mmCIF file of C-alpha atoms and ligand atoms in Angstrom:
data_model
loop_
_atom_site.group_PDB
_atom_site.id
_atom_site.type_symbol
_atom_site.label_atom_id
_atom_site.label_comp_id
_atom_site.label_asym_id
_atom_site.label_seq_id
_atom_site.Cartn_x
_atom_site.Cartn_y
_atom_site.Cartn_z
ATOM 1 C CA MET A 1 45.031 125.303 49.953
ATOM 2 C CA ARG A 2 42.875 122.928 51.928
ATOM 3 C CA ILE A 3 45.531 120.840 53.669
ATOM 4 C CA ALA A 4 44.785 117.615 55.528
ATOM 5 C CA MET A 5 47.528 116.689 57.971
ATOM 6 C CA VAL A 6 47.470 113.183 59.416
ATOM 7 C CA SER A 7 49.278 112.399 62.657
ATOM 8 C CA GLU A 8 47.789 109.177 63.983
ATOM 9 C CA HIS A 9 49.430 108.972 67.438
ATOM 10 C CA ALA A 10 50.980 112.400 67.930
ATOM 11 C CA SER A 11 48.179 114.824 68.676
ATOM 12 C CA PRO A 12 49.220 118.455 68.456
ATOM 13 C CA LEU A 13 47.121 118.954 71.603
ATOM 14 C CA ALA A 14 49.013 116.370 73.728
ATOM 15 C CA THR A 15 51.074 117.132 76.800
ATOM 16 C CA LEU A 16 54.767 116.786 76.035
ATOM 17 C CA GLY A 17 57.472 114.756 77.702
ATOM 18 C CA GLY A 18 55.669 111.388 77.888
ATOM 19 C CA VAL A 19 57.104 108.284 76.229
ATOM 20 C CA ASP A 20 55.228 108.868 72.958
ATOM 21 C CA ALA A 21 54.790 112.659 73.056
ATOM 22 C CA GLY A 22 57.707 114.718 71.846
ATOM 23 C CA GLY A 23 59.018 116.409 68.749
ATOM 24 C CA GLN A 24 56.333 115.163 66.373
ATOM 25 C CA ASN A 25 53.556 116.728 68.446
ATOM 26 C CA VAL A 26 55.392 120.064 68.496
ATOM 27 C CA HIS A 27 56.137 119.779 64.784
ATOM 28 C CA VAL A 28 52.555 119.080 63.741
ATOM 29 C CA ASP A 29 51.176 121.888 65.918
ATOM 30 C CA ALA A 30 53.696 124.485 64.766
ATOM 31 C CA LEU A 31 53.488 123.489 61.112
ATOM 32 C CA ALA A 32 49.673 123.503 61.134
ATOM 33 C CA THR A 33 49.740 126.911 62.856
ATOM 34 C CA GLY A 34 52.280 128.275 60.353
ATOM 35 C CA LEU A 35 50.368 126.956 57.336
ATOM 36 C CA THR A 36 47.127 128.418 58.735
ATOM 37 C CA ALA A 37 48.811 131.796 59.261
ATOM 38 C CA ARG A 38 49.790 131.708 55.583
ATOM 39 C CA GLY A 39 46.117 131.511 54.597
ATOM 40 C CA ASN A 40 45.640 127.756 54.258
ATOM 41 C CA ASP A 41 42.732 125.827 55.691
ATOM 42 C CA VAL A 42 44.305 123.056 57.803
ATOM 43 C CA VAL A 43 42.686 120.045 59.474
ATOM 44 C CA VAL A 44 44.838 117.674 61.568
ATOM 45 C CA TYR A 45 43.491 114.134 61.904
ATOM 46 C CA THR A 46 44.667 112.316 65.026
ATOM 47 C CA ARG A 47 43.399 109.257 66.882
ATOM 48 C CA ARG A 48 40.806 109.726 69.600
ATOM 49 C CA ASP A 49 42.585 108.516 72.766
ATOM 50 C CA SER A 50 39.999 109.628 75.316
ATOM 51 C CA PRO A 51 36.197 109.453 75.333
ATOM 52 C CA ARG A 52 36.119 113.029 76.617
ATOM 53 C CA LEU A 53 37.620 114.539 73.472
ATOM 54 C CA PRO A 54 35.224 116.444 71.207
ATOM 55 C CA ASP A 55 34.944 115.296 67.572
ATOM 56 C CA ARG A 56 36.433 118.552 66.363
ATOM 57 C CA VAL A 57 38.403 121.320 68.098
ATOM 58 C CA THR A 58 39.558 124.695 66.824
ATOM 59 C CA THR A 59 43.022 125.216 68.240
ATOM 60 C CA PRO A 60 44.713 128.429 69.386
ATOM 61 C CA GLY A 61 46.742 128.173 66.154
ATOM 62 C CA GLY A 62 43.512 128.560 64.157
ATOM 63 C CA TYR A 63 43.530 125.088 62.601
ATOM 64 C CA THR A 64 41.120 122.259 63.343
ATOM 65 C CA VAL A 65 41.947 118.974 65.082
ATOM 66 C CA GLU A 66 39.600 116.128 64.225
ATOM 67 C CA HIS A 67 39.650 113.102 66.548
ATOM 68 C CA VAL A 68 39.432 109.913 64.539
ATOM 69 C CA PRO A 69 37.682 106.911 66.095
ATOM 70 C CA ALA A 70 40.117 104.027 65.534
ATOM 71 C CA GLY A 71 40.764 101.522 68.298
ATOM 72 C CA PRO A 72 39.803 102.041 71.947
ATOM 73 C CA PRO A 73 39.250 105.662 73.061
ATOM 74 C CA SER A 74 42.112 105.397 75.538
ATOM 75 C CA GLU A 75 45.889 105.755 75.480
ATOM 76 C CA VAL A 76 47.504 102.956 73.483
ATOM 77 C CA PRO A 77 51.304 102.777 72.945
ATOM 78 C CA LYS A 78 52.079 103.823 69.386
ATOM 79 C CA ASP A 79 53.668 100.480 68.554
ATOM 80 C CA GLU A 80 50.285 98.821 69.212
ATOM 81 C CA LEU A 81 48.253 101.070 66.918
ATOM 82 C CA TRP A 82 48.924 99.391 63.572
ATOM 83 C CA PRO A 83 45.894 97.031 63.750
ATOM 84 C CA PHE A 84 43.596 100.075 64.023
ATOM 85 C CA MET A 85 44.905 101.840 60.951
ATOM 86 C CA GLY A 86 42.327 100.163 58.681
ATOM 87 C CA ASP A 87 39.553 101.932 60.621
ATOM 88 C CA PHE A 88 41.576 105.140 60.618
ATOM 89 C CA ALA A 89 41.956 104.949 56.821
ATOM 90 C CA ALA A 90 38.261 104.166 56.308
ATOM 91 C CA TYR A 91 37.320 107.233 58.358
ATOM 92 C CA LEU A 92 39.644 109.444 56.301
ATOM 93 C CA ALA A 93 38.268 108.059 53.047
ATOM 94 C CA GLN A 94 34.722 108.795 54.170
ATOM 95 C CA ARG A 95 35.507 112.342 55.310
ATOM 96 C CA TRP A 96 37.585 113.140 52.225
ATOM 97 C CA GLY A 97 34.952 111.563 49.978
ATOM 98 C CA GLU A 98 32.482 114.169 51.325
ATOM 99 C CA ASN A 99 34.901 117.073 51.238
ATOM 100 C CA PRO A 100 38.289 116.358 49.631
ATOM 101 C CA PRO A 101 41.354 118.384 50.636
ATOM 102 C CA ASP A 102 43.732 119.692 47.956
ATOM 103 C CA VAL A 103 46.692 117.862 49.418
ATOM 104 C CA VAL A 104 47.529 115.516 52.295
ATOM 105 C CA HIS A 105 50.630 115.697 54.492
ATOM 106 C CA ALA A 106 51.082 112.529 56.560
ATOM 107 C CA HIS A 107 53.347 112.306 59.614
ATOM 108 C CA PHE A 108 54.869 108.949 60.696
ATOM 109 C CA TRP A 109 54.621 105.700 58.778
ATOM 110 C CA MET A 110 51.194 104.525 59.990
ATOM 111 C CA SER A 111 49.652 107.890 59.087
ATOM 112 C CA GLY A 112 51.272 107.556 55.664
ATOM 113 C CA ALA A 113 49.740 104.131 55.089
ATOM 114 C CA ALA A 114 46.248 105.227 56.188
ATOM 115 C CA ALA A 115 46.450 108.558 54.344
ATOM 116 C CA THR A 116 47.704 107.058 51.076
ATOM 117 C CA TRP A 117 44.955 104.460 51.037
ATOM 118 C CA ALA A 118 42.278 107.101 51.625
ATOM 119 C CA ALA A 119 43.788 109.783 49.360
ATOM 120 C CA ARG A 120 43.998 107.408 46.390
ATOM 121 C CA ARG A 121 40.257 106.923 46.635
ATOM 122 C CA VAL A 122 39.622 110.621 46.141
ATOM 123 C CA GLY A 123 42.558 111.421 43.840
ATOM 124 C CA VAL A 124 44.468 113.726 46.190
ATOM 125 C CA PRO A 125 48.311 113.920 46.254
ATOM 126 C CA VAL A 126 50.184 112.853 49.389
ATOM 127 C CA ALA A 127 53.377 114.152 50.986
ATOM 128 C CA GLN A 128 54.975 112.022 53.688
ATOM 129 C CA THR A 129 57.217 112.985 56.596
ATOM 130 C CA PHE A 130 58.502 109.910 58.417
ATOM 131 C CA HIS A 131 59.890 111.585 61.575
ATOM 132 C CA ALA A 132 61.664 108.279 62.254
ATOM 133 C CA LEU A 133 62.536 105.297 60.082
ATOM 134 C CA GLY A 134 62.018 101.676 61.064
ATOM 135 C CA VAL A 135 65.314 100.530 59.527
ATOM 136 C CA VAL A 136 67.250 102.989 61.668
ATOM 137 C CA LYS A 137 65.348 102.026 64.799
ATOM 138 C CA ARG A 138 65.921 98.327 64.125
ATOM 139 C CA ARG A 139 69.633 98.911 63.535
ATOM 140 C CA HIS A 140 70.040 100.629 66.891
ATOM 141 C CA GLN A 141 67.535 98.848 69.077
ATOM 142 C CA GLY A 142 67.713 95.315 67.659
ATOM 143 C CA VAL A 143 65.426 92.972 69.561
ATOM 144 C CA ALA A 144 64.347 95.780 71.899
ATOM 145 C CA ASP A 145 62.556 97.411 68.942
ATOM 146 C CA THR A 146 58.818 97.061 69.579
ATOM 147 C CA SER A 147 57.710 98.365 66.163
ATOM 148 C CA PRO A 148 55.284 96.130 64.241
ATOM 149 C CA ALA A 149 57.056 93.658 61.946
ATOM 150 C CA ASP A 150 55.486 95.284 58.855
ATOM 151 C CA ARG A 151 56.955 98.707 59.498
ATOM 152 C CA ILE A 152 60.099 98.528 57.378
ATOM 153 C CA GLU A 153 58.274 97.082 54.372
ATOM 154 C CA VAL A 154 55.451 99.630 54.660
ATOM 155 C CA GLU A 155 57.995 102.466 54.769
ATOM 156 C CA ALA A 156 59.787 101.168 51.674
ATOM 157 C CA GLU A 157 56.410 100.895 49.921
ATOM 158 C CA LEU A 158 55.520 104.471 50.930
ATOM 159 C CA CYS A 159 58.802 105.654 49.395
ATOM 160 C CA ARG A 160 57.537 104.265 46.097
ATOM 161 C CA SER A 161 53.895 105.301 46.381
ATOM 162 C CA VAL A 162 53.679 108.794 47.897
ATOM 163 C CA ASP A 163 54.061 111.862 45.679
ATOM 164 C CA LEU A 164 56.792 113.414 47.829
ATOM 165 C CA VAL A 165 58.780 112.584 50.943
ATOM 166 C CA VAL A 166 59.563 115.653 53.021
ATOM 167 C CA ALA A 167 62.716 114.605 54.879
ATOM 168 C CA THR A 168 63.845 116.636 57.874
ATOM 169 C CA CYS A 169 67.623 116.270 57.427
ATOM 170 C CA THR A 170 70.266 115.208 54.927
ATOM 171 C CA ASP A 171 71.123 112.053 56.875
ATOM 172 C CA GLU A 172 67.520 110.904 56.382
ATOM 173 C CA VAL A 173 67.854 111.377 52.602
ATOM 174 C CA ARG A 174 70.792 108.963 52.669
ATOM 175 C CA GLU A 175 68.637 106.412 54.508
ATOM 176 C CA LEU A 176 65.719 106.921 52.098
ATOM 177 C CA VAL A 177 67.961 106.391 49.079
ATOM 178 C CA ALA A 178 69.141 103.137 50.661
ATOM 179 C CA LEU A 179 65.451 102.178 50.965
ATOM 180 C CA GLY A 180 65.128 102.663 47.217
ATOM 181 C CA ILE A 181 63.529 106.097 46.889
ATOM 182 C CA ASP A 182 64.031 108.106 43.714
ATOM 183 C CA PRO A 183 65.980 111.174 44.960
ATOM 184 C CA ALA A 184 63.699 113.353 42.800
ATOM 185 C CA HIS A 185 60.888 112.417 45.189
ATOM 186 C CA VAL A 186 62.548 113.810 48.319
ATOM 187 C CA ARG A 187 62.813 117.365 49.522
ATOM 188 C CA VAL A 188 64.526 118.412 52.764
ATOM 189 C CA VAL A 189 62.603 120.801 54.980
ATOM 190 C CA PRO A 190 63.921 120.812 58.548
ATOM 191 C CA CYS A 191 61.836 120.911 61.689
ATOM 192 C CA GLY A 192 61.430 124.393 63.056
ATOM 193 C CA VAL A 193 61.805 126.203 66.320
ATOM 194 C CA ASP A 194 59.532 128.820 67.850
ATOM 195 C CA THR A 195 61.968 131.721 67.817
ATOM 196 C CA THR A 196 59.451 134.006 69.514
ATOM 197 C CA LEU A 197 59.403 131.707 72.564
ATOM 198 C CA PHE A 198 62.983 130.409 72.428
ATOM 199 C CA ARG A 199 65.210 133.491 72.592
ATOM 200 C CA PRO A 200 68.466 134.280 74.355
ATOM 201 C CA ARG A 201 67.870 135.611 77.835
ATOM 202 C CA HIS A 202 70.104 136.541 80.694
ATOM 203 C CA ALA A 203 70.405 134.123 83.603
ATOM 204 C CA ALA A 204 72.013 134.867 86.932
ATOM 205 C CA PRO A 205 75.450 133.187 87.268
ATOM 206 C CA HIS A 206 75.389 130.067 89.392
ATOM 207 C CA HIS A 207 77.660 127.469 90.827
ATOM 208 C CA PRO A 208 78.194 124.492 90.427
ATOM 209 C CA PRO A 209 78.272 124.301 86.600
ATOM 210 C CA ARG A 210 75.104 122.902 85.149
ATOM 211 C CA ILE A 211 74.539 120.745 82.112
ATOM 212 C CA LEU A 212 71.029 120.136 80.866
ATOM 213 C CA SER A 213 69.405 117.245 79.039
ATOM 214 C CA VAL A 214 65.843 117.651 77.718
ATOM 215 C CA GLY A 215 63.635 115.044 76.111
ATOM 216 C CA ARG A 216 61.448 112.001 76.415
ATOM 217 C CA LEU A 217 62.909 109.619 78.963
ATOM 218 C CA VAL A 218 63.685 106.686 76.713
ATOM 219 C CA GLU A 219 66.955 104.753 76.666
ATOM 220 C CA ARG A 220 67.969 105.738 73.138
ATOM 221 C CA LYS A 221 68.151 109.415 74.141
ATOM 222 C CA GLY A 222 71.476 108.475 75.758
ATOM 223 C CA VAL A 223 71.016 110.237 79.112
ATOM 224 C CA ALA A 224 72.858 107.316 80.747
ATOM 225 C CA ASP A 225 75.985 108.306 78.782
ATOM 226 C CA VAL A 226 75.844 111.821 80.259
ATOM 227 C CA VAL A 227 75.373 110.357 83.733
ATOM 228 C CA ALA A 228 78.476 108.203 83.177
ATOM 229 C CA ALA A 229 80.400 111.224 81.871
ATOM 230 C CA LEU A 230 79.829 113.010 85.199
ATOM 231 C CA VAL A 231 82.515 110.760 86.710
ATOM 232 C CA GLY A 232 85.063 112.743 84.703
ATOM 233 C CA LEU A 233 83.432 116.097 85.541
ATOM 234 C CA PRO A 234 83.830 116.749 89.266
ATOM 235 C CA GLU A 235 81.261 119.161 90.785
ATOM 236 C CA VAL A 236 79.215 119.413 87.595
ATOM 237 C CA GLU A 237 75.463 118.864 87.935
ATOM 238 C CA LEU A 238 73.285 117.203 85.324
ATOM 239 C CA HIS A 239 69.688 118.440 85.160
ATOM 240 C CA VAL A 240 67.315 116.103 83.355
ATOM 241 C CA VAL A 241 64.006 117.474 82.036
ATOM 242 C CA GLY A 242 61.315 115.218 80.588
ATOM 243 C CA GLY A 243 59.230 112.217 81.511
ATOM 244 C CA PRO A 244 56.186 112.294 83.786
ATOM 245 C CA SER A 245 55.397 115.183 86.120
ATOM 246 C CA GLN A 246 57.702 115.534 89.120
ATOM 247 C CA ASP A 247 55.307 113.836 91.578
ATOM 248 C CA ALA A 248 55.152 110.695 89.397
ATOM 249 C CA LEU A 249 58.907 110.435 88.758
ATOM 250 C CA ASP A 250 59.479 107.647 91.279
ATOM 251 C CA LEU A 251 57.200 105.381 89.244
ATOM 252 C CA ASP A 252 59.041 105.912 85.974
ATOM 253 C CA PRO A 253 61.167 102.899 84.937
ATOM 254 C CA GLU A 254 63.718 105.003 83.020
ATOM 255 C CA VAL A 255 64.197 107.333 86.003
ATOM 256 C CA GLU A 256 64.754 104.270 88.179
ATOM 257 C CA ARG A 257 67.281 102.897 85.682
ATOM 258 C CA LEU A 258 69.131 106.223 85.405
ATOM 259 C CA ARG A 259 69.210 106.677 89.178
ATOM 260 C CA ALA A 260 70.705 103.199 89.562
ATOM 261 C CA ILE A 261 73.382 103.998 86.943
ATOM 262 C CA ALA A 262 74.126 107.305 88.694
ATOM 263 C CA ASP A 263 74.496 105.566 92.051
ATOM 264 C CA GLU A 264 76.743 102.907 90.504
ATOM 265 C CA HIS A 265 79.008 105.683 89.228
ATOM 266 C CA GLY A 266 78.882 107.530 92.553
ATOM 267 C CA VAL A 267 77.289 110.629 90.985
ATOM 268 C CA GLY A 268 73.705 110.162 92.236
ATOM 269 C CA ASP A 269 73.797 113.416 94.233
ATOM 270 C CA ARG A 270 74.693 115.376 91.071
ATOM 271 C CA VAL A 271 71.814 114.241 88.852
ATOM 272 C CA VAL A 272 68.571 116.210 89.279
ATOM 273 C CA PHE A 273 65.344 114.994 87.672
ATOM 274 C CA HIS A 274 62.789 117.733 87.035
ATOM 275 C CA GLY A 275 60.133 115.632 85.285
ATOM 276 C CA GLY A 276 58.140 116.926 82.325
ATOM 277 C CA ILE A 277 58.065 120.702 82.069
ATOM 278 C CA ALA A 278 55.518 122.796 80.173
ATOM 279 C CA ARG A 279 56.793 124.187 76.930
ATOM 280 C CA GLU A 280 56.350 127.808 78.032
ATOM 281 C CA GLN A 281 58.844 127.222 80.858
ATOM 282 C CA MET A 282 61.481 125.666 78.643
ATOM 283 C CA PRO A 283 63.298 128.921 77.697
ATOM 284 C CA GLU A 284 63.909 129.615 81.390
ATOM 285 C CA ILE A 285 65.233 126.081 81.847
ATOM 286 C CA PHE A 286 67.618 126.456 78.892
ATOM 287 C CA ALA A 287 68.790 129.859 80.142
ATOM 288 C CA ALA A 288 69.875 128.324 83.455
ATOM 289 C CA ALA A 289 72.172 125.791 81.729
ATOM 290 C CA ASP A 290 75.872 126.341 81.001
ATOM 291 C CA VAL A 291 75.804 123.684 78.288
ATOM 292 C CA VAL A 292 72.908 121.731 76.775
ATOM 293 C CA VAL A 293 73.625 118.096 75.958
ATOM 294 C CA ALA A 294 71.741 116.054 73.367
ATOM 295 C CA THR A 295 73.325 112.621 73.190
ATOM 296 C CA PRO A 296 70.961 110.231 71.426
ATOM 297 C CA TRP A 297 72.174 106.963 69.897
ATOM 298 C CA TYR A 298 70.274 108.074 66.806
ATOM 299 C CA GLU A 299 67.932 110.984 66.151
ATOM 300 C CA PRO A 300 65.661 111.637 63.173
ATOM 301 C CA PHE A 301 65.918 115.410 63.707
ATOM 302 C CA GLY A 302 66.152 116.602 67.313
ATOM 303 C CA ILE A 303 64.337 119.850 68.072
ATOM 304 C CA VAL A 304 65.985 120.264 71.472
ATOM 305 C CA PRO A 305 69.458 121.222 70.124
ATOM 306 C CA VAL A 306 67.850 123.902 67.927
ATOM 307 C CA GLU A 307 65.753 125.214 70.835
ATOM 308 C CA ALA A 308 68.922 125.360 72.943
ATOM 309 C CA MET A 309 70.782 127.244 70.202
ATOM 310 C CA ALA A 310 67.846 129.655 69.815
ATOM 311 C CA CYS A 311 68.195 130.345 73.563
ATOM 312 C CA GLY A 312 71.863 131.135 73.015
ATOM 313 C CA ARG A 313 73.188 128.014 74.738
ATOM 314 C CA PRO A 314 76.163 125.983 73.480
ATOM 315 C CA VAL A 315 75.240 122.408 72.519
ATOM 316 C CA VAL A 316 77.246 119.229 72.917
ATOM 317 C CA GLY A 317 75.567 116.564 70.849
ATOM 318 C CA THR A 318 76.194 113.202 69.271
ATOM 319 C CA ALA A 319 77.153 113.095 65.596
ATOM 320 C CA VAL A 320 73.932 111.442 64.422
ATOM 321 C CA GLY A 321 70.868 112.214 62.285
ATOM 322 C CA GLY A 322 69.602 115.780 62.295
ATOM 323 C CA LEU A 323 72.323 116.962 64.691
ATOM 324 C CA LEU A 324 74.798 116.629 61.821
ATOM 325 C CA ASP A 325 72.895 119.450 60.078
ATOM 326 C CA THR A 326 71.939 121.592 63.067
ATOM 327 C CA VAL A 327 75.011 121.681 65.338
ATOM 328 C CA GLU A 328 78.092 123.210 63.737
ATOM 329 C CA PRO A 329 81.154 121.816 65.550
ATOM 330 C CA GLY A 330 83.564 124.502 66.699
ATOM 331 C CA VAL A 331 80.960 127.210 65.966
ATOM 332 C CA THR A 332 77.715 126.501 67.868
ATOM 333 C CA GLY A 333 78.857 123.502 69.910
ATOM 334 C CA GLU A 334 80.613 120.179 69.555
ATOM 335 C CA LEU A 335 79.699 116.738 68.262
ATOM 336 C CA VAL A 336 80.982 113.495 69.781
ATOM 337 C CA PRO A 337 80.434 109.866 68.784
ATOM 338 C CA PRO A 338 77.259 108.314 70.255
ATOM 339 C CA ARG A 339 77.513 106.080 73.349
ATOM 340 C CA ASP A 340 80.941 107.430 74.283
ATOM 341 C CA PRO A 341 80.897 108.875 77.855
ATOM 342 C CA ALA A 342 84.691 109.411 77.852
ATOM 343 C CA ALA A 343 84.583 111.636 74.734
ATOM 344 C CA LEU A 344 81.587 113.439 76.194
ATOM 345 C CA ALA A 345 83.384 114.099 79.499
ATOM 346 C CA ARG A 346 86.445 115.432 77.695
ATOM 347 C CA VAL A 347 84.516 117.813 75.433
ATOM 348 C CA LEU A 348 82.198 118.984 78.233
ATOM 349 C CA GLY A 349 85.161 119.510 80.581
ATOM 350 C CA GLU A 350 86.945 121.703 78.036
ATOM 351 C CA LEU A 351 83.840 123.733 77.275
ATOM 352 C CA LEU A 352 82.855 124.225 80.913
ATOM 353 C CA ALA A 353 86.375 125.534 81.593
ATOM 354 C CA ASP A 354 86.102 128.115 78.817
ATOM 355 C CA PRO A 355 83.367 130.748 79.380
ATOM 356 C CA GLU A 356 84.433 132.787 76.317
ATOM 357 C CA ARG A 357 84.041 129.818 74.005
ATOM 358 C CA ARG A 358 80.646 129.021 75.540
ATOM 359 C CA ALA A 359 79.482 132.593 75.012
ATOM 360 C CA ALA A 360 80.719 132.611 71.408
ATOM 361 C CA TYR A 361 78.989 129.283 70.684
ATOM 362 C CA GLY A 362 75.789 130.574 72.271
ATOM 363 C CA LYS A 363 75.816 133.708 70.160
ATOM 364 C CA ALA A 364 76.527 131.791 66.957
ATOM 365 C CA GLY A 365 73.836 129.250 67.898
ATOM 366 C CA ALA A 366 71.165 131.934 68.255
ATOM 367 C CA LYS A 367 72.078 133.264 64.831
ATOM 368 C CA ARG A 368 72.030 129.803 63.262
ATOM 369 C CA ALA A 369 68.690 128.905 64.876
ATOM 370 C CA ALA A 370 67.030 131.826 63.073
ATOM 371 C CA ALA A 371 67.193 129.714 59.896
ATOM 372 C CA TYR A 372 64.833 127.246 61.628
ATOM 373 C CA ALA A 373 62.079 129.785 62.440
ATOM 374 C CA TRP A 374 58.689 128.164 61.913
ATOM 375 C CA ASP A 375 57.514 130.930 59.532
ATOM 376 C CA ASP A 376 60.254 129.935 57.163
ATOM 377 C CA VAL A 377 59.738 126.193 57.644
ATOM 378 C CA ALA A 378 55.986 126.623 57.057
ATOM 379 C CA LYS A 379 56.680 128.569 53.869
ATOM 380 C CA ARG A 380 59.059 125.904 52.576
ATOM 381 C CA THR A 381 56.511 123.195 53.379
ATOM 382 C CA GLU A 382 53.755 125.205 51.693
ATOM 383 C CA ASP A 383 55.938 125.546 48.562
ATOM 384 C CA ALA A 384 56.464 121.772 48.487
ATOM 385 C CA LEU A 385 52.753 121.044 48.958
ATOM 386 C CA ARG A 386 51.731 123.625 46.355
ATOM 387 C CA ASP A 387 54.068 122.053 43.810
ATOM 388 C CA LEU A 388 52.265 118.750 44.406
ATOM 389 C CA VAL A 389 48.864 120.346 43.917
ATOM 390 C CA LEU A 390 49.969 122.076 40.702
ATOM 391 C CA ALA A 391 51.601 118.937 39.328
ATOM 392 C CA ASP A 392 48.834 116.651 40.506
ATOM 393 C CA HIS A 393 48.137 113.797 38.155
ATOM 394 C CA SER A 394 46.712 111.457 40.790
ATOM 395 C CA GLU A 395 43.984 109.239 39.620
ATOM 396 C CA VAL A 396 41.067 108.039 41.639
ATOM 397 C CA VAL A 397 41.468 104.370 42.480
ATOM 398 C CA PRO A 398 38.045 102.717 42.237
ATOM 399 C CA ARG A 399 36.778 101.327 45.539
HETATM 400 N N1 LIG B 401 59.766 118.986 75.758
HETATM 401 C C1 LIG B 401 59.033 119.783 76.631
HETATM 402 N N2 LIG B 401 58.985 119.422 77.953
HETATM 403 C C2 LIG B 401 59.631 118.327 78.433
HETATM 404 C C3 LIG B 401 60.393 117.536 77.542
HETATM 405 C C4 LIG B 401 60.437 117.891 76.206
HETATM 406 O O1 LIG B 401 58.438 120.784 76.242
HETATM 407 O O2 LIG B 401 59.549 118.075 79.635
HETATM 408 C C5 LIG B 401 59.808 119.356 74.319
HETATM 409 C C6 LIG B 401 61.156 119.883 73.867
HETATM 410 O O3 LIG B 401 61.341 121.235 74.233
HETATM 411 C C7 LIG B 401 61.065 119.634 72.352
HETATM 412 C C8 LIG B 401 60.301 118.317 72.261
HETATM 413 O O4 LIG B 401 59.595 118.192 73.520
HETATM 414 O O5 LIG B 401 60.308 120.668 71.751
HETATM 415 C C9 LIG B 401 61.215 117.123 72.023
HETATM 416 O O6 LIG B 401 61.592 117.101 70.679
HETATM 417 P P1 LIG B 401 62.858 116.300 70.093
HETATM 418 O O7 LIG B 401 62.796 116.430 68.607
HETATM 419 O O8 LIG B 401 64.111 116.801 70.700
HETATM 420 O O9 LIG B 401 62.700 114.803 70.539
HETATM 421 P P2 LIG B 401 61.572 113.685 70.254
HETATM 422 O O10 LIG B 401 60.701 113.683 71.466
HETATM 423 O O11 LIG B 401 60.818 114.037 69.015
HETATM 424 O O12 LIG B 401 62.310 112.390 70.095
#
């Protein structure tokens, strides 16, 4: 199949760990690579955010990235990109008018809006993966939510207009049904993990015990709750990976906030910030952890817990979003309520005191993570997209 993937802000070529560069970038890259390996011709359309970028790039994964001129050719926070989506959609319509793909897979709501508009003009079916939902973000962030006001309505409209929503976890299906989607129009395909990179490996024993948090440094990832939990975990060190590179950490507002919270709790000397780390080094980082924590307030999927499991590490997570599917309590880790440092401290304390249980969880985690191998996820996505192509009854909407 000729597959057009649209990922307006999350370029598969971007450096990870920044405020807007995380799981979606990894997802789009790995999925495009997996679909290419299965014999499809894949082009990823993403916004040009630097004048130095070439129009088109062939990636190591064998697929093409096309940089779409929409808005200034500089970095723009994703929540400020909505006004440029008209230009993005017009570009797609022009390109697809010349050479239509068989199917479009859009990632994130703005991509969905631009892709649907353009695809309808050439009669091509559209699958949508939201990655995150505006209603959930609004519920948790309230007035701190910087998403454009239209987001929730556009997402509800996409639920009605796209040919298929590919949800990444069962909790998302529940949210989509509440938004009014016909359950027949949703299929769950989880995010994947690179099981060739993320594998169990031996790490030299170390003291003091080390817990690890990995991810973009944004408040909703709940790192502050782990910092607070350290009060109940004497000696234990928290290692935080993510955010800008180490030399720029002092300028990062979330690092400053977390350091202040750590000092307030008297645990500042036990919290180590590593900054953003290249993906290739992540397996080593996971291997050096006794327990990996993933404690978001909410989480559309959460690749980090699966990467940790693939590396044979036990995971203590919050019982939200994708973690409800990926972490099996009492088998691969434990789940605690979000924003509950006391529960976190108790569960972490018990697990850190029990090396046998940690080893058993790690082993079970590695086994469970195999079900999230990208080959398999790419195949399941390909099946979903092929069904759309075979069943395609889309009509061309006149311009
Ligand atoms: N990541 C990384 N280096 C960092 C921080 C994060 O490679 O310094 C990767 C991490 O391994 C994972 C992704 O970024 O693959 C984060 O994905 P997740 O779904 O957990 O969170 P999101 O960023 O999408 O909210």
